[in-house]
CSV table of C-alpha atoms in Angstrom, one decimal:
chain,number,residue,atom,x,y,z
A,1,UNK,CA,0.0,0.0,0.0
A,2,UNK,CA,1.7,3.2,-1.2
A,3,UNK,CA,1.8,5.9,1.4
A,4,UNK,CA,2.9,8.6,-1.1
A,5,UNK,CA,1.4,8.8,-4.6
A,6,UNK,CA,2.2,10.9,-7.6
A,7,UNK,CA,-0.7,10.1,-10.0
A,8,UNK,CA,0.7,11.8,-13.0
A,9,UNK,CA,3.7,10.0,-14.5
A,10,UNK,CA,4.4,12.8,-16.9
A,11,UNK,CA,3.7,16.5,-17.5
A,12,UNK,CA,4.5,18.7,-20.5
A,13,UNK,CA,4.5,22.5,-20.1
A,14,UNK,CA,5.5,25.4,-22.4
A,15,UNK,CA,8.5,27.4,-21.4
A,16,UNK,CA,7.5,30.5,-19.4
A,17,UNK,CA,4.3,28.9,-18.1
A,18,UNK,CA,3.6,27.4,-14.7
A,19,UNK,CA,4.3,23.8,-13.9
A,20,UNK,CA,2.3,22.2,-11.2
A,21,UNK,CA,3.3,18.8,-9.8
A,22,UNK,CA,1.1,17.0,-7.4
A,23,UNK,CA,1.5,14.5,-4.6
A,24,UNK,CA,-1.0,12.8,-2.3
A,25,UNK,CA,-0.2,11.0,1.0
A,26,UNK,CA,-2.1,8.9,3.4
A,27,UNK,CA,-0.5,9.4,6.9
A,28,UNK,CA,-1.3,12.6,8.7
A,29,UNK,CA,1.6,12.0,11.1
A,30,UNK,CA,4.3,12.9,8.6
A,31,UNK,CA,6.6,15.7,9.8
A,32,UNK,CA,8.3,16.9,6.6
A,33,UNK,CA,7.5,17.0,3.0
A,34,UNK,CA,10.2,17.3,0.3
A,35,UNK,CA,10.7,17.6,-3.4
A,36,UNK,CA,13.7,16.1,-5.2
A,37,UNK,CA,14.7,16.5,-8.8
A,38,UNK,CA,16.5,13.8,-10.8
A,39,UNK,CA,18.3,14.1,-14.1
A,40,UNK,CA,19.1,11.0,-16.1
A,41,UNK,CA,22.3,9.2,-14.9
A,42,UNK,CA,22.4,11.3,-11.7
A,43,UNK,CA,21.1,10.8,-8.2
A,44,UNK,CA,18.2,12.9,-6.9
A,45,UNK,CA,19.0,16.3,-5.6
A,46,UNK,CA,17.1,18.1,-3.0
A,47,UNK,CA,14.9,20.9,-4.2
A,48,UNK,CA,12.6,22.3,-1.5
A,49,UNK,CA,10.9,21.2,1.6
A,50,UNK,CA,8.1,22.2,4.0
A,51,UNK,CA,7.4,21.2,7.5
A,52,UNK,CA,3.9,20.0,8.6
A,53,UNK,CA,3.3,23.2,10.6
A,54,UNK,CA,3.4,25.4,7.5
A,55,UNK,CA,1.2,25.5,4.4
A,56,UNK,CA,3.6,27.3,2.0
A,57,UNK,CA,7.3,27.6,1.3
A,58,UNK,CA,8.9,29.6,-1.5
A,59,UNK,CA,12.4,29.5,-2.9
A,60,UNK,CA,12.9,31.5,-6.0
A,61,UNK,CA,10.9,30.1,-8.9
A,62,UNK,CA,9.8,27.1,-6.7
A,63,UNK,CA,6.9,27.1,-4.3
A,64,UNK,CA,5.6,24.1,-2.3
A,65,UNK,CA,2.1,24.1,-1.0
A,66,UNK,CA,0.8,21.8,1.7
A,67,UNK,CA,-2.9,21.1,2.2
A,68,UNK,CA,-3.0,19.0,5.4
A,69,UNK,CA,-6.8,18.5,5.4
A,70,UNK,CA,-6.6,17.1,1.9
A,71,UNK,CA,-3.3,15.3,2.5
A,72,UNK,CA,-2.0,16.9,-0.7
A,73,UNK,CA,1.3,18.5,-1.6
A,74,UNK,CA,2.1,20.4,-4.7
A,75,UNK,CA,5.1,22.0,-6.3
A,76,UNK,CA,4.7,25.1,-8.5
A,77,UNK,CA,7.5,26.2,-10.8
A,78,UNK,CA,7.1,29.7,-12.3
A,79,UNK,CA,8.2,30.5,-14.9
A,80,UNK,CA,9.2,27.0,-16.2
A,81,UNK,CA,12.5,26.7,-18.1
A,82,UNK,CA,13.7,23.9,-20.4
A,83,UNK,CA,16.4,23.2,-17.8
A,84,UNK,CA,13.7,22.2,-15.4
A,85,UNK,CA,13.0,19.1,-17.5
A,86,UNK,CA,13.6,16.2,-15.1
A,87,UNK,CA,11.8,13.6,-13.0
A,88,UNK,CA,10.4,15.1,-9.8
A,89,UNK,CA,9.9,13.0,-6.7
A,90,UNK,CA,7.9,14.0,-3.7
A,91,UNK,CA,9.0,12.5,-0.4
A,92,UNK,CA,7.7,12.5,3.2
A,93,UNK,CA,9.5,12.0,6.4
A,94,UNK,CA,8.3,11.4,9.9
A,95,UNK,CA,10.6,11.4,12.9
A,96,UNK,CA,9.4,8.2,14.4
A,97,UNK,CA,9.9,6.2,11.2
A,98,UNK,CA,13.3,7.7,10.5
A,99,UNK,CA,13.2,7.3,6.8
A,100,UNK,CA,12.2,9.0,3.6
A,101,UNK,CA,9.2,7.6,1.7
A,102,UNK,CA,9.1,8.6,-2.0
A,103,UNK,CA,6.4,8.8,-4.6
A,104,UNK,CA,6.8,7.2,-8.0
A,105,UNK,CA,8.0,10.4,-9.7
A,106,UNK,CA,6.6,12.7,-12.4
A,107,UNK,CA,8.6,13.4,-15.5
A,108,UNK,CA,8.4,17.1,-16.4
A,109,UNK,CA,9.1,18.2,-19.9
A,110,UNK,CA,9.4,21.9,-20.5
A,111,UNK,CA,9.3,22.7,-24.2
A,112,UNK,CA,10.9,25.9,-25.7
B,1,UNK,CA,34.1,18.6,-1.4
B,2,UNK,CA,33.6,15.3,-3.2
B,3,UNK,CA,30.1,14.0,-3.5
B,4,UNK,CA,28.7,10.5,-2.9
B,5,UNK,CA,30.3,7.9,-5.1
B,6,UNK,CA,28.9,4.6,-6.0
B,7,UNK,CA,30.7,1.7,-7.7
B,8,UNK,CA,30.2,0.1,-10.0
B,9,UNK,CA,28.0,2.3,-12.1
B,10,UNK,CA,26.6,-0.6,-14.2
B,11,UNK,CA,26.4,-4.3,-13.5
B,12,UNK,CA,24.9,-7.2,-15.4
B,13,UNK,CA,24.3,-10.5,-13.5
B,14,UNK,CA,22.3,-13.6,-14.1
B,15,UNK,CA,19.6,-15.1,-11.9
B,16,UNK,CA,20.8,-16.9,-8.9
B,17,UNK,CA,24.1,-14.9,-8.6
B,18,UNK,CA,24.9,-12.5,-5.9
B,19,UNK,CA,26.1,-8.9,-6.1
B,20,UNK,CA,27.8,-6.4,-3.9
B,21,UNK,CA,27.5,-2.7,-4.4
B,22,UNK,CA,29.6,0.0,-2.8
B,23,UNK,CA,28.9,3.5,-1.6
B,24,UNK,CA,31.3,6.1,-0.3
B,25,UNK,CA,29.6,8.9,1.5
B,26,UNK,CA,30.6,12.5,1.6
B,27,UNK,CA,33.6,13.0,4.0
B,28,UNK,CA,32.3,13.5,7.5
B,29,UNK,CA,28.9,12.0,6.9
B,30,UNK,CA,28.2,9.0,9.1
B,31,UNK,CA,24.8,7.9,7.7
B,32,UNK,CA,24.3,5.9,4.6
B,33,UNK,CA,20.9,5.0,3.3
B,34,UNK,CA,20.1,2.7,0.3
B,35,UNK,CA,17.2,2.9,-2.0
B,36,UNK,CA,15.9,0.8,-5.0
B,37,UNK,CA,14.4,2.7,-7.9
B,38,UNK,CA,12.2,0.8,-10.4
B,39,UNK,CA,9.8,2.2,-13.0
B,40,UNK,CA,6.5,2.9,-11.5
B,41,UNK,CA,7.6,2.3,-7.9
B,42,UNK,CA,9.7,5.4,-7.3
B,43,UNK,CA,12.4,5.1,-4.7
B,44,UNK,CA,11.9,2.5,-2.1
B,45,UNK,CA,13.9,2.5,1.1
B,46,UNK,CA,16.1,-0.5,1.8
B,47,UNK,CA,18.0,0.3,4.9
B,48,UNK,CA,20.0,2.9,6.7
B,49,UNK,CA,23.3,2.6,8.5
B,50,UNK,CA,24.8,4.9,11.0
B,51,UNK,CA,28.1,4.4,12.7
B,52,UNK,CA,28.3,0.8,11.5
B,53,UNK,CA,24.9,-0.1,12.8
B,54,UNK,CA,21.7,-0.7,10.9
B,55,UNK,CA,19.3,1.8,12.2
B,56,UNK,CA,16.3,1.5,9.9
B,57,UNK,CA,15.1,-1.2,7.5
B,58,UNK,CA,12.5,-1.2,4.8
B,59,UNK,CA,10.3,-4.0,3.6
B,60,UNK,CA,12.7,-6.1,1.5
B,61,UNK,CA,13.4,-9.8,1.8
B,62,UNK,CA,16.5,-11.0,3.7
B,63,UNK,CA,18.3,-11.5,0.4
B,64,UNK,CA,19.1,-7.8,0.7
B,65,UNK,CA,21.7,-7.0,3.3
B,66,UNK,CA,24.2,-4.4,4.0
B,67,UNK,CA,27.0,-3.3,6.2
B,68,UNK,CA,28.9,-0.2,7.0
B,69,UNK,CA,32.6,0.1,7.8
B,70,UNK,CA,34.4,2.3,10.3
B,71,UNK,CA,35.2,4.8,7.6
B,72,UNK,CA,31.5,5.1,6.9
B,73,UNK,CA,31.7,3.4,3.5
B,74,UNK,CA,28.8,1.0,3.0
B,75,UNK,CA,28.2,-2.1,0.9
B,76,UNK,CA,24.9,-3.6,-0.1
B,77,UNK,CA,24.7,-7.3,-1.0
B,78,UNK,CA,21.9,-9.0,-2.9
B,79,UNK,CA,22.0,-12.8,-2.9
B,80,UNK,CA,20.2,-15.3,-5.2
B,81,UNK,CA,19.3,-12.6,-7.7
B,82,UNK,CA,15.9,-12.5,-9.3
B,83,UNK,CA,14.8,-10.8,-12.5
B,84,UNK,CA,12.8,-8.3,-10.4
B,85,UNK,CA,15.9,-7.1,-8.7
B,86,UNK,CA,16.9,-5.2,-11.9
B,87,UNK,CA,16.8,-1.6,-10.8
B,88,UNK,CA,18.8,1.5,-10.1
B,89,UNK,CA,20.3,1.3,-6.6
B,90,UNK,CA,20.9,4.6,-5.0
B,91,UNK,CA,22.7,5.5,-1.8
B,92,UNK,CA,22.4,8.7,0.1
B,93,UNK,CA,24.6,10.1,2.8
B,94,UNK,CA,23.9,12.4,5.6
B,95,UNK,CA,25.6,13.9,8.6
B,96,UNK,CA,23.4,12.5,11.3
B,97,UNK,CA,20.8,10.4,9.6
B,98,UNK,CA,17.7,10.6,7.5
B,99,UNK,CA,16.3,14.0,8.5
B,100,UNK,CA,14.4,16.1,6.1
B,101,UNK,CA,16.7,17.7,3.5
B,102,UNK,CA,20.1,16.6,4.6
B,103,UNK,CA,20.3,13.6,2.2
B,104,UNK,CA,22.8,13.7,-0.6
B,105,UNK,CA,22.4,11.1,-3.3
B,106,UNK,CA,25.0,9.3,-5.4
B,107,UNK,CA,24.5,8.7,-9.1
B,108,UNK,CA,23.4,5.1,-8.5
B,109,UNK,CA,24.4,1.6,-9.7
B,110,UNK,CA,22.3,0.2,-12.6
B,111,UNK,CA,21.8,-3.5,-12.0
B,112,UNK,CA,20.5,-5.7,-14.7
B,113,UNK,CA,19.6,-9.3,-13.9
B,114,UNK,CA,19.3,-11.6,-17.0
């Protein structure tokens, strides 16, 4: 039973427009929510995170939104750039479990 | 500062064989976690080692094992390989453990089981 789900395996967006990546989770006890980006032949790299006590965190073009009542996490990239094309993984962490739980990933393609 | 290194980068084995993968964490990091990435499953946590002790374990069969040495380098072993073990195996290092955004991933080892 997957605790973290990214229901869209792929997303295609025009350069300059907004990219919205979504993630749903099942356990309300998670403490942190993170997004990682992965290019081919490289390991995932940390992008942005948010703690469970907040509902928004912004870092440059990247904003993460947390809707705890809906158990939903989203990543907004504005404006999208071709270099943003990668696979994006959402991940959750809870202190008691001591491990990261990842979603299946969404492949973002930003077209010039 | 050197990043996380994993060797080998690519490996081809046949069913029934065993394999050992290696991970060298960032200097000064004492935690190493291992993940399996397969299409459609995302990254699945295998186990985490901290100061030579396994601290957390995921839901994988006993064929998957690991260890960590005093220099924090870690090895992962898979015995009696099955076709379904074909995956990208990633390790991540951290200073103190799996906490939020302090994980740094290596490039992975691509294992193909024929």
